[in-house]
Coordinates of C-alpha atoms and ligand atoms in Angstrom, one line a residue:
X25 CA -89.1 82.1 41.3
X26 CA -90.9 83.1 44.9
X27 CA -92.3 80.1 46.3
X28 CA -95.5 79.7 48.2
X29 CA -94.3 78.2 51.8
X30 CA -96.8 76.9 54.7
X31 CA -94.8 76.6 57.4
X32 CA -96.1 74.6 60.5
X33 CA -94.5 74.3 63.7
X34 CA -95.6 74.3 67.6
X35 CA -93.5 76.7 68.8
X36 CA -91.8 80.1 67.4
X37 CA -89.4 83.0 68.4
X38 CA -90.7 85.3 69.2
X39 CA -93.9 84.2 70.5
X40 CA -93.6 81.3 72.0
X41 CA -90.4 78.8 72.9
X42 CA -89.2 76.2 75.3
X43 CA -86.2 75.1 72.8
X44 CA -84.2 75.8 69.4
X45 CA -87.0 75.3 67.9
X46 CA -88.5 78.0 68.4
X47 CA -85.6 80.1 67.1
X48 CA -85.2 78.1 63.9
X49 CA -88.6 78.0 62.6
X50 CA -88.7 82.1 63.7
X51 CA -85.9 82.5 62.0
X52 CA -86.5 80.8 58.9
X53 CA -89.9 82.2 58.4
X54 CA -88.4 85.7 58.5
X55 CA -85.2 85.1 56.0
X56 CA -87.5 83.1 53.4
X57 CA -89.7 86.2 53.7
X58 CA -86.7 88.4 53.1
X59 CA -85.3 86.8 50.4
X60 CA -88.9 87.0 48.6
X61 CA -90.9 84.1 49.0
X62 CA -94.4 84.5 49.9
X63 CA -94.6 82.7 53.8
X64 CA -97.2 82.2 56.2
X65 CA -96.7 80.3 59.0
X66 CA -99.1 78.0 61.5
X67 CA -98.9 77.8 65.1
X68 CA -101.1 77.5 68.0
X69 CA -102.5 81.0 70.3
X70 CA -101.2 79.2 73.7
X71 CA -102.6 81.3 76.8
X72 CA -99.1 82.6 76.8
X73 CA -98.7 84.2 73.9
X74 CA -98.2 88.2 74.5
X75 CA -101.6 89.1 72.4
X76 CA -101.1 93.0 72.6
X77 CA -97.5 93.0 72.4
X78 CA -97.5 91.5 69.1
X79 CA -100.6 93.3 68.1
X80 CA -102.3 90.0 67.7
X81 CA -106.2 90.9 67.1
X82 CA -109.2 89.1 67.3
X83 CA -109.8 85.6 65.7
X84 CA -112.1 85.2 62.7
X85 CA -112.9 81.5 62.5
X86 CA -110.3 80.2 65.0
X87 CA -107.6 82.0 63.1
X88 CA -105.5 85.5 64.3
X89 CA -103.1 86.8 61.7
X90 CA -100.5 88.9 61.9
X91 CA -97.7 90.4 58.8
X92 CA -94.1 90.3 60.8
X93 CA -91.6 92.8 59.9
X94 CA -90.4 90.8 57.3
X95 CA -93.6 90.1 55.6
X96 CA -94.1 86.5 56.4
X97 CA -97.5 86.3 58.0
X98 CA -98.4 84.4 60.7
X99 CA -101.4 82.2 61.2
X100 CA -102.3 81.5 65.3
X101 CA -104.9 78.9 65.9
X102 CA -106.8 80.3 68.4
X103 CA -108.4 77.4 70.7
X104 CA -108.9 77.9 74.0
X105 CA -109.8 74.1 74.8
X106 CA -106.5 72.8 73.4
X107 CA -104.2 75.4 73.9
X108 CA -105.1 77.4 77.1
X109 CA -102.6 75.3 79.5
X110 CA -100.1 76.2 82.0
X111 CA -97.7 74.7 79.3
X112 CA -96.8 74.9 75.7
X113 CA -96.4 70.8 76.1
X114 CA -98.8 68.6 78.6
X115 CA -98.7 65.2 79.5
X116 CA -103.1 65.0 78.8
X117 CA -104.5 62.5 77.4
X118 CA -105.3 64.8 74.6
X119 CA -101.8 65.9 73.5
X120 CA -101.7 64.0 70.4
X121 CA -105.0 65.8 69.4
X122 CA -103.7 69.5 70.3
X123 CA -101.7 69.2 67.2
X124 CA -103.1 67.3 64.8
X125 CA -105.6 70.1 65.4
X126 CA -102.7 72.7 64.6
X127 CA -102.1 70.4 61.4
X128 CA -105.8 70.0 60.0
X129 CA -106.4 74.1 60.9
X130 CA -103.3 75.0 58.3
X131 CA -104.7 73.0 55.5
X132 CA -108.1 74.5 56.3
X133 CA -106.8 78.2 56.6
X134 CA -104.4 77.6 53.4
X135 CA -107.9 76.2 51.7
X136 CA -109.8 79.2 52.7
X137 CA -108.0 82.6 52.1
X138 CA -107.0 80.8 48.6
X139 CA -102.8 80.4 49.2
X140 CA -101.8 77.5 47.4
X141 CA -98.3 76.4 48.9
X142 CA -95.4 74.9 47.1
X143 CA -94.3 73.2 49.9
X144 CA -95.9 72.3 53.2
X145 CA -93.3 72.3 55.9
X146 CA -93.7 70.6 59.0
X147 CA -91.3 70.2 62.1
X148 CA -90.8 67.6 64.5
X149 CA -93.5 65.3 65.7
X150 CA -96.0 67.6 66.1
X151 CA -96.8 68.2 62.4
X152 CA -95.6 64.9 61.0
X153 CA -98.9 63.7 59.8
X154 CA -98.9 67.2 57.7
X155 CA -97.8 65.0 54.8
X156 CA -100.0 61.6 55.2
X157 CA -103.0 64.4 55.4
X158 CA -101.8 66.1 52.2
X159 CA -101.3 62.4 50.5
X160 CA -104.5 60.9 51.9
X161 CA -107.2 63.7 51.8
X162 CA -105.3 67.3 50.7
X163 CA -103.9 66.5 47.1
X164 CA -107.2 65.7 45.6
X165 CA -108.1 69.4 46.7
X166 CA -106.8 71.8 43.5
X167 CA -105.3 74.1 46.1
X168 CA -102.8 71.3 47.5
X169 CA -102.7 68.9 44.0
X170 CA -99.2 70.4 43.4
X171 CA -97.9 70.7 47.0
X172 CA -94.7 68.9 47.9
X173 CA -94.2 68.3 51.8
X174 CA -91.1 68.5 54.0
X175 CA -90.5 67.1 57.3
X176 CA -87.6 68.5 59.1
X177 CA -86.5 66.4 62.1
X178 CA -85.4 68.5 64.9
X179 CA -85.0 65.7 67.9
X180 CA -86.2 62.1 66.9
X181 CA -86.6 61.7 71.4
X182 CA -89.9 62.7 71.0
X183 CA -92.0 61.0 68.5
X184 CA -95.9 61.8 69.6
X185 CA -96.6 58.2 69.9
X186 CA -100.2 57.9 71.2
X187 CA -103.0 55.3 72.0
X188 CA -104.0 53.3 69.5
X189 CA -107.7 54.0 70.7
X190 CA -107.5 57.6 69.4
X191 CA -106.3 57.0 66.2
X192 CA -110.4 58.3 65.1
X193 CA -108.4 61.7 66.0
X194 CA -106.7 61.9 63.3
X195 CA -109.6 61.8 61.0
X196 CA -108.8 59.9 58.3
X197 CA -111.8 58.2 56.3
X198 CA -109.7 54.7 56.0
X199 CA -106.7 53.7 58.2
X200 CA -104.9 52.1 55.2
X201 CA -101.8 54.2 55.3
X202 CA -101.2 54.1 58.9
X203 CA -98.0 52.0 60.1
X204 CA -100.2 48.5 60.4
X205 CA -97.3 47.1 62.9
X206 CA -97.7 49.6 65.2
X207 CA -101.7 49.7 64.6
X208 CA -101.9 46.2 65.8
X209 CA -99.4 46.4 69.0
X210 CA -101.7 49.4 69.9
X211 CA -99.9 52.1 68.9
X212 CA -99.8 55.6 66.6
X213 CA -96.0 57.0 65.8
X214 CA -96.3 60.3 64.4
X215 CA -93.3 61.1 63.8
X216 CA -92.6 57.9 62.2
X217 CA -95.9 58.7 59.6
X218 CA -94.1 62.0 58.8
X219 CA -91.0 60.0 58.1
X220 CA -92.9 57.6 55.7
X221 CA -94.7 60.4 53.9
X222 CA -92.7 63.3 53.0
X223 CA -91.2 64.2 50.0
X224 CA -88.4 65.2 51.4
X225 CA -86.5 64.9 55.2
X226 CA -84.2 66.9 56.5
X227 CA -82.8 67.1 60.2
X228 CA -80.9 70.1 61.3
X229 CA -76.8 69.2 60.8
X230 CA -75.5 66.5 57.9
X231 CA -74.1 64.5 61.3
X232 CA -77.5 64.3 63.1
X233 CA -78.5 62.9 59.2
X234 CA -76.0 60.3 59.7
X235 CA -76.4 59.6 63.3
X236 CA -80.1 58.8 63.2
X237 CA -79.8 56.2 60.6
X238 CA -77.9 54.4 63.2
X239 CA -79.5 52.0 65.7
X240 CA -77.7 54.4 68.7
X241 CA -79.1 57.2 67.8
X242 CA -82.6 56.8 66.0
X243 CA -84.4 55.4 68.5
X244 CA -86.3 53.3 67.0
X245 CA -86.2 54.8 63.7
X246 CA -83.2 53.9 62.0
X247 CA -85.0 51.5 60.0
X248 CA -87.5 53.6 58.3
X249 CA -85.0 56.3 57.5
X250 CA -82.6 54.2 56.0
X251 CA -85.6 53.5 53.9
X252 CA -85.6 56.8 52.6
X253 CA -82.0 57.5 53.0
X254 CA -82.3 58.9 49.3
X255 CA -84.5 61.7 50.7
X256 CA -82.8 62.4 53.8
X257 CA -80.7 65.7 54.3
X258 CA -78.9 67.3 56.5
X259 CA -78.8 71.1 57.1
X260 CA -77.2 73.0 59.8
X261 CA -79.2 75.5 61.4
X262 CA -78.7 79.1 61.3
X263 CA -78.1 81.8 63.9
X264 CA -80.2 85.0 63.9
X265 CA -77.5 87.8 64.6
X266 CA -80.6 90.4 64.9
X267 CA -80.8 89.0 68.6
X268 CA -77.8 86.6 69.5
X269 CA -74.4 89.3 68.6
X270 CA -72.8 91.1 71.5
X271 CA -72.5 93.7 68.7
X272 CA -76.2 94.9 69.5
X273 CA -77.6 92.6 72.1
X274 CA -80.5 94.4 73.4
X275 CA -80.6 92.7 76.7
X276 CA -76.8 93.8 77.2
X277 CA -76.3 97.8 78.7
X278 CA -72.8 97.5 76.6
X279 CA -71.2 96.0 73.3
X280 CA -68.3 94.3 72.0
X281 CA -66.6 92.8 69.0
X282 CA -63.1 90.9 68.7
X283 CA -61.2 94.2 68.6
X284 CA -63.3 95.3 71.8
X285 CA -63.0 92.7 74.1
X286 CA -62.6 94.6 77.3
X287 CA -66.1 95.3 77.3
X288 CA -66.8 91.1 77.2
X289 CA -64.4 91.4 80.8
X290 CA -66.3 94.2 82.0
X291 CA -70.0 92.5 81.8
X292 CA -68.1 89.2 83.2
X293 CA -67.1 91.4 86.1
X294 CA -70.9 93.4 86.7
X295 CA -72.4 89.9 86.1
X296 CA -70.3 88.4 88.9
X297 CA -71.0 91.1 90.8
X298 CA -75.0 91.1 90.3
X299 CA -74.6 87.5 91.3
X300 CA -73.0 88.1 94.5
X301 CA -69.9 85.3 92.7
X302 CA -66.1 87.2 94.1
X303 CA -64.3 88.1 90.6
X304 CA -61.0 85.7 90.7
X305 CA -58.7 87.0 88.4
X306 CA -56.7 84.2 86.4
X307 CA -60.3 81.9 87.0
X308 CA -62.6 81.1 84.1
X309 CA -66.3 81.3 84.3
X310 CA -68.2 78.3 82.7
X311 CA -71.8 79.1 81.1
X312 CA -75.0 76.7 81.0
X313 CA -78.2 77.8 79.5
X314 CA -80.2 74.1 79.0
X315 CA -83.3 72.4 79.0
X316 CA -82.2 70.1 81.7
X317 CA -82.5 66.7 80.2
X318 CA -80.9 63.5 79.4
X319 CA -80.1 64.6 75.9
X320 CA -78.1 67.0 77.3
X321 CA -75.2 65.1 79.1
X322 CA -75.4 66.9 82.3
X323 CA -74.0 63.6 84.3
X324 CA -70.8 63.8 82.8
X325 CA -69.9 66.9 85.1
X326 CA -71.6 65.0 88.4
X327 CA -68.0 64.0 89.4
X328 CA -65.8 66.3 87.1
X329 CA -67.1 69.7 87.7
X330 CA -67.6 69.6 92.0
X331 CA -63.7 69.6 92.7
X332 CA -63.0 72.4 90.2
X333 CA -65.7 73.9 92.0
X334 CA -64.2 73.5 95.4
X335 CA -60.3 74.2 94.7
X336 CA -61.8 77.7 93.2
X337 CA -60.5 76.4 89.5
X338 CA -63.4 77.6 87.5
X339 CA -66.8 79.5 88.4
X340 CA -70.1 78.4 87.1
X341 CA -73.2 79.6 86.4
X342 CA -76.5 77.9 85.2
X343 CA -79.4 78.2 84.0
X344 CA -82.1 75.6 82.7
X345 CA -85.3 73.4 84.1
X346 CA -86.2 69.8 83.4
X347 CA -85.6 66.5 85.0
X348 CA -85.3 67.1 89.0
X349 CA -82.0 65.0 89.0
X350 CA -79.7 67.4 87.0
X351 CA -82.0 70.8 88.8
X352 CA -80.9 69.2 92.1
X353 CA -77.4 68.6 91.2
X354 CA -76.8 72.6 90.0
X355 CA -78.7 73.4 92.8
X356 CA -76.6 71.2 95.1
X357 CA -73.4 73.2 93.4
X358 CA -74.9 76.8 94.2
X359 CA -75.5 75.8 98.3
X360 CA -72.1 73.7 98.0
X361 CA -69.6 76.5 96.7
X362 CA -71.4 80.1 97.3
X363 CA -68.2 81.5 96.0
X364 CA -68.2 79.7 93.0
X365 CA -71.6 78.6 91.5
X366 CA -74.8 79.9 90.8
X367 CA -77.9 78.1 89.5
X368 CA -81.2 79.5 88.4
X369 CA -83.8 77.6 87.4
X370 CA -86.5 78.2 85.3
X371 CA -86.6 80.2 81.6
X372 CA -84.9 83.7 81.5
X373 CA -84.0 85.2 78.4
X374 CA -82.1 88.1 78.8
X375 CA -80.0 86.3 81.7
X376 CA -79.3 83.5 78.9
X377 CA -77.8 86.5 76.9
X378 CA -75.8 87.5 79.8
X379 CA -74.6 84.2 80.4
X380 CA -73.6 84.0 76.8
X381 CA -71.4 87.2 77.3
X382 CA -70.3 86.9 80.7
X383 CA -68.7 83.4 80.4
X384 CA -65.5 82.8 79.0
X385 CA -66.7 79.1 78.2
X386 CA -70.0 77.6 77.1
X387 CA -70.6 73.6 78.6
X388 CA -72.3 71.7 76.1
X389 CA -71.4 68.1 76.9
X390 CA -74.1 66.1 74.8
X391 CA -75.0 62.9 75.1
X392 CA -77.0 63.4 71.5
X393 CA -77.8 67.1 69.7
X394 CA -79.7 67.3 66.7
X395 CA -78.4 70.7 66.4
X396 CA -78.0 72.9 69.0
X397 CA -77.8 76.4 68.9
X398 CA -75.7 77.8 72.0
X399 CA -72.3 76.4 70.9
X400 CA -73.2 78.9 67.8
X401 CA -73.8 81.7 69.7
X402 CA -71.1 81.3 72.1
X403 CA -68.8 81.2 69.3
X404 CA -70.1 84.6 68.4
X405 CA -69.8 86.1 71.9
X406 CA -66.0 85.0 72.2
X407 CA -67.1 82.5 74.9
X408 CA -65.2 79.0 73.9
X409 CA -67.8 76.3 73.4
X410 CA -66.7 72.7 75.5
X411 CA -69.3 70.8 73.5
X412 CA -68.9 66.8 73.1
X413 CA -68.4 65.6 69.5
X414 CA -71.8 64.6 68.6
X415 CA -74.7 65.7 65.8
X416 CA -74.4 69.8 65.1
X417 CA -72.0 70.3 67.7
X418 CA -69.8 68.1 65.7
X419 CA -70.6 70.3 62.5
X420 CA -70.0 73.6 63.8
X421 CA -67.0 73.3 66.5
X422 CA -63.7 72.2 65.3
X423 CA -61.4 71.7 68.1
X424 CA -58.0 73.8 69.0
X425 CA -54.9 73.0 67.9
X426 CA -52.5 75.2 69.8
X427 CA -49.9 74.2 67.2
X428 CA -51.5 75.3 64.1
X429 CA -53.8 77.9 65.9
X430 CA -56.6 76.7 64.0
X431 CA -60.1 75.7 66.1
X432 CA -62.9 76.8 67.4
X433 CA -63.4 75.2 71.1
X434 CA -62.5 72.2 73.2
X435 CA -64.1 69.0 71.4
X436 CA -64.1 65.8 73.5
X437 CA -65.1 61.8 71.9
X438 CA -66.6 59.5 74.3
X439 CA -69.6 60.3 76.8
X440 CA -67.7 59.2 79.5
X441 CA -66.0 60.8 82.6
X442 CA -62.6 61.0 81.7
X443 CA -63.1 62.6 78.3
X444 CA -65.5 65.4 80.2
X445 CA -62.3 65.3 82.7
X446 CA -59.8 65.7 79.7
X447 CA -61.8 68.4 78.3
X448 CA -62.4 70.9 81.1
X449 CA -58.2 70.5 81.8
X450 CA -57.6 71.3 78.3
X451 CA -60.0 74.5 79.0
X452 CA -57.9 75.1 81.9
X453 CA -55.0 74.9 79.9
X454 CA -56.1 76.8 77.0
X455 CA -57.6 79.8 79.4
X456 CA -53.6 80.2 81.5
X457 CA -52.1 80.8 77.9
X458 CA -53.2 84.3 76.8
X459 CA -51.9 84.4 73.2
X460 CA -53.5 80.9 72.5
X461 CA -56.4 81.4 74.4
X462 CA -57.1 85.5 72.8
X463 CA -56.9 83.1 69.1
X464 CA -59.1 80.6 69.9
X465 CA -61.8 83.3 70.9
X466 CA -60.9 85.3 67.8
X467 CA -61.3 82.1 65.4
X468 CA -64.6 81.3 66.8
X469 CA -65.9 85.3 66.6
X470 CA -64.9 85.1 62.8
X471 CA -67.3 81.9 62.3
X472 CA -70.5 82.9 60.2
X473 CA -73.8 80.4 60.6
X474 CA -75.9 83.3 59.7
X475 CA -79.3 82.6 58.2
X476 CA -79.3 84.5 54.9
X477 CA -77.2 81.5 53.8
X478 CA -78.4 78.4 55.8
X479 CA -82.6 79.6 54.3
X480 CA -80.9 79.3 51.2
X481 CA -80.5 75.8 51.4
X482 CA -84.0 75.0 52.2
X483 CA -85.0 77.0 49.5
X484 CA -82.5 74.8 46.4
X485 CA -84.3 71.8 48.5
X486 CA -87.8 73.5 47.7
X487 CA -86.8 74.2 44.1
X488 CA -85.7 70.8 43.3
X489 CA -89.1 69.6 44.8
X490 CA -90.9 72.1 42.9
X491 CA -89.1 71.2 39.9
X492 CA -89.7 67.5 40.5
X493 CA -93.0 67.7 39.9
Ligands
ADP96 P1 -82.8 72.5 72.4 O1 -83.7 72.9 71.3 O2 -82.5 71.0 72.4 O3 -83.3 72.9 73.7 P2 -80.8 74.4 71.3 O4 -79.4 74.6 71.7 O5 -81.1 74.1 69.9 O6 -81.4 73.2 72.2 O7 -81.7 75.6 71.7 C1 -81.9 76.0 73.0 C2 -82.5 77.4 72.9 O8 -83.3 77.6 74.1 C3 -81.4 78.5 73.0 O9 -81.9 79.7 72.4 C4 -81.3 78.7 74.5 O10 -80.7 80.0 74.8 C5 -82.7 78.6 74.9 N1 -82.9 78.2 76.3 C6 -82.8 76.9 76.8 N2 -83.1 76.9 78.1 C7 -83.3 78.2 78.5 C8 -83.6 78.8 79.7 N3 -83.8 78.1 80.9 N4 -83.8 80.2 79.7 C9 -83.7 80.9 78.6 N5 -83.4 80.3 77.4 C10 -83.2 79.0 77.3
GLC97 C1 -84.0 70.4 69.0 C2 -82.6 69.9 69.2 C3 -81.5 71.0 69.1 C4 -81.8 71.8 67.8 C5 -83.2 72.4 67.9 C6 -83.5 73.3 66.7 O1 -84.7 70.8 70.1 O2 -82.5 69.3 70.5 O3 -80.2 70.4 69.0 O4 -80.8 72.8 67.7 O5 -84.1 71.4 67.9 O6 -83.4 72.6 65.5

C-alpha cells in the first residue's frame, strides 16, 4: 500500500546542508518516492537556498513547492524573518522559535492542500515537538486523527533546550504535557518532548540505539529512552550512489571501479599535484572531510599524527570547520609540514569528493557517531576507513584480518592515544603489503549500504504503525 509521508527536517541534500543530515533526509525523501509512496517534505527557504537553480518559484502563503525528480515534493517555508541568516543554525535568542515555526507551518500546509499523512516524520531536535503538536492539538483535526509520528534521532548532542520564558512559543493552549521537571528548573528540552511523544524512535545504526540508552552516551537522555526502549530502533543509514560512486562522480574528470584502480592512483597523483603536496611513492595519503567538533575525536591525532607527518610516513589532507581548537591544529600541520599536509577550511563539496578518491585512507577516529556517512563512502571509493569502534562506524566497518582476508578497514577500541597510535601503524602496515592491502580495498568496494534497501526499512516500521492503528 503507498503511504502518505510528511517528512520534516531542517536541512536537505540538495538544498541545503552542514551535515549527514542533509544527505539522509534527501536521500530518503527521494527512494520513498521511488518505491511509490506519496512524499512531501518540510523545510525552511534559508537565504541560501539556490531559488533559480532548483526552479524554486514564488511563495503562496509562506509556502514554495517544488516536485523533485523522483516525485516527492518539497514544501520550503519561506520566512525571511526566521530564516534569512548568514547561517542555517544561529546562536539568537530565537532559535528555538525558527523551527517550531518549521514544525507548526507542515501541519498547517498538510491541513490546507488536503494530504493526510500516515506518518509524520520528524528528525533531530529541530522537529521533536512534531509529535506532542500532533498528540496535543493535530489529532483532533480529521486530517491528522490517524497519523502516527516518528522521531528519528540523528545526534542526541544537540537537544534545542531553550528558556523556559519562551515556552508561550510553542503555542500550546495548556502546558500539561510538557516535561514538568524541566518546566520548573527553567527549562524546555525538545528533543527530549520528541522522545516522550512519538510513536516510534529510531536513531540511525542499531549501536547508536544501544549506546544512547547508556548514561555515556545519552547525555542526559538515557533515562527517558530506556522508557521507551520498546519503541526504540535502530537503522543504519543509506548511501546515495547517484552522487557518492567514483563510478560516475560528477565532480571527478575520471572514473574507476575495483577492476580499474589505476585511475584512483591517477586522481591521487593530479590531486597532489593541484595541492602543491610532492607525490611519495610507497607513502599513503590520509583523508578528513569533518565538521570539526568534539564528537569527532580530532584530539586523538594531536600527538599521533605530527611525527608521521614529519618523518614523511603518511600525507594528509583536510578539510572541515568548527571549534577553533581542532581548525588551528590542521592548520598548525599545513604551515608545519608543507610537504606533507594540507588543510582547508570551510565547506567544499566537490574537494570532499576528491578527497574521498584521492586518499588511500579515510580518518574517522570518533569519540561518539550516530552514524556517519564518510566511512560508507570511503568504502566505496577503495579508500580504507580508520574509524574508532563506536555507533555506525561500528556497524558498517569490520576490521582486517590479514589471516582470513576478511574486513573492511582498520577498527581501533578505546578513545585514547595509543589505540589511535595502534591504528595508524596497522594502516602503515596494511598499506607496505600490496596483496593484503589490494583485498582489503576490494572487500570494502563490494560493501552495499545503498538506499533502495535501508528506505525499506523505514517503510515495514511505517507499516507496522499504520497497521497498529
Ligand atoms: P555529521 O552529520 O555528524 O557531520 P556524517 O558523516 O553523517 O557526519 O555526514 C557528514 C556529511 O557532510 C558528509 O556528506 C560529508 O562529506 C559532509 N561534510 C562535512 N564537512 C564538510 C566540508 N567541510 N565540506 C564538504 N562536505 C562536508
Ligand atoms: C548526525 C550524526 C552522523 C549521522 C548523521 C545522519 O549528524 O553526527 O553520525 O550520520 O547525523 O544521520
Amino acid at each position: 500500500m503507498p503511504l502518505r509521508i510528511a517528512l520534516l527536517t531542517s536541512e536537505m541534500t540538495p538544498y541545503s546542508k552542514t551535515g549527514g543530515l542533509a544527505d539522509v533526509t534527501g536521500a530518503l525523501a527521494k527512494h520513498l518516492a521511488l518505491a511509490g509512496h506519496e512524499v512531501h517534505a518540510f523545510t525552511p527557504l534559508y537565504q541560501g537556498v539556490d531559488r533559480a537553480r532548483f526552479g524554486i518559484g514564488p511563495s503562496v502563503q509562506g509556502i514554495a513547492t517544488v516536485t523533485t525528480g523522483s516525485g516527492a515534493l518539497v514544501h520550503f517555508i519561506d520566512d525571511p524573518a526566521l530564516y534569512a541568516r548568514g547561517d542555517l543554525y544561529t546562536d539568537d535568542v530565537d532559535e528555538h522559535l525558527r523551527f517550531i515555526a518549521l514544525t507548526r507551518a507542515a501541519f498547517e500546509t498538510c491541513r490546507r492542500i488536503g494530504f493526510s499523512p500516515h506518518i509524520l516524520h520528524c528528525n533531530d531536535w529541530h522537529t521533536a515537538f512534531g509529535p506532542l503538536l500532533l498528540e496535543a492539538e493535530y489529532s483532533r483535526d480529521p486530517v491528522f486523527a490517524a497519523t502516527r509520528s516518528v522521531l528519528t534521532i540523528h545526534n542526541i548532542g544537540y537537544q534545542g533546550s531553550f528558556d523556559a520564558r519562551f515556552v508561550g512559543d510553542l503555542g500550546l493552549a495548556d502546558l500539561a504535557r510538557l516535561h514538568q521537571d524541566d518546566l520548573r528548573a527553567g527549562f524546555v528540552n525538545a528533543l527530549k518532548h520528541g522522545i516522550l511523544y512519538a510513536h516510534a524512535i529510531t536513531t540511525v545504526s542499531p549501536t547508536y540505539a544501544r549506546e544512547i540508552s547508556t548514561a555515556e552516551y545519552g547525555m542526559g537522555l538515557e533515562e527517558t529512552l530506556r522508557d521507551r526502549a520498546g519503541d526504540l530502533t535502530g537503522i543504519l543509514n543509506g548511501v546515495d550512489y547517484d552522487e557518492w560512486d567514483p563510478r560516475r562522480d560528477r565532480f571527478l574528470p575520471i572514473h574507476y571501479d575495483e577492476h580499474a584502480l589505476g585511475a584512483k592512483a591517477e586522481l591521487k597523483r593530479t590531486f597532489l599535484a593541484r595541492e602543491g603536496l610532492p607525490f611519495r611513492n610507497g607513502v599513503p595519503l590520509l583523508g578528513i572531510v569533518s565538521r570539526l567538533a568534539v564528537q569527532k575525536g580530532f584530539e586523538l591525532l594531536f600527538d599521533t599524527l605530527p611525527p608521521l607527518l614529519a618523518e614523511n610516513r603518511v600525507q594528509l589532507v583536510a578539510l572541515g570547520s568548527g571549534e577553533a581548537r581542532y581548525e588551528d591544529f590542521f592548520a598548525g600541520l599545513a604551515r608545519d609540514y608543507p610537504q606533507a599536509a594540507r588543510f582547508r577550511a570551510g565547506y567544499d563539496e566537490a574537494r570532499a569528493h576528491w578527497i574521498e578518491a584521492a586518499s588511500d585512507f579515510f580518518l574517522m577516529p570518533s569519540r561518539y557517531e550516530p552514524c556517519g556517512l564518510n566511512q560508507m563512502y570511503s568504502l566505496r571509493y577503495g579508500t580504507v576507513p580508520i574509524v574508532r569502534r563506536t555507533g555506525g562506524l561500528a556497524d558498517s566497518v569490520e576490521h582486517f584480518d590479514r589471516a582470513t582476508g576478511r574486513g573492511t578497514g582498520i577498527v581501533f577500541n578505546d578513545f585514547d592515544a595509543p589505540a589511535m597510535a595502534w591504528a595508524l601503524t596497522r594502516a602503515l602496515t596494511l598499506y607496505a603489503d600490496k596483496t593484503a592491502f589490494a583485498q582489503l580495498v576490494r572487500n570494502g568496494m563490494a560493501q552495499d549500504f545503498s538506499w533502495a534497501h535501508q528506505a525499506g526499512e523505514y517503510v515495514a516500521l511505517y507499516e507496522q504503525l499504520v497497521g497498529s492503528e
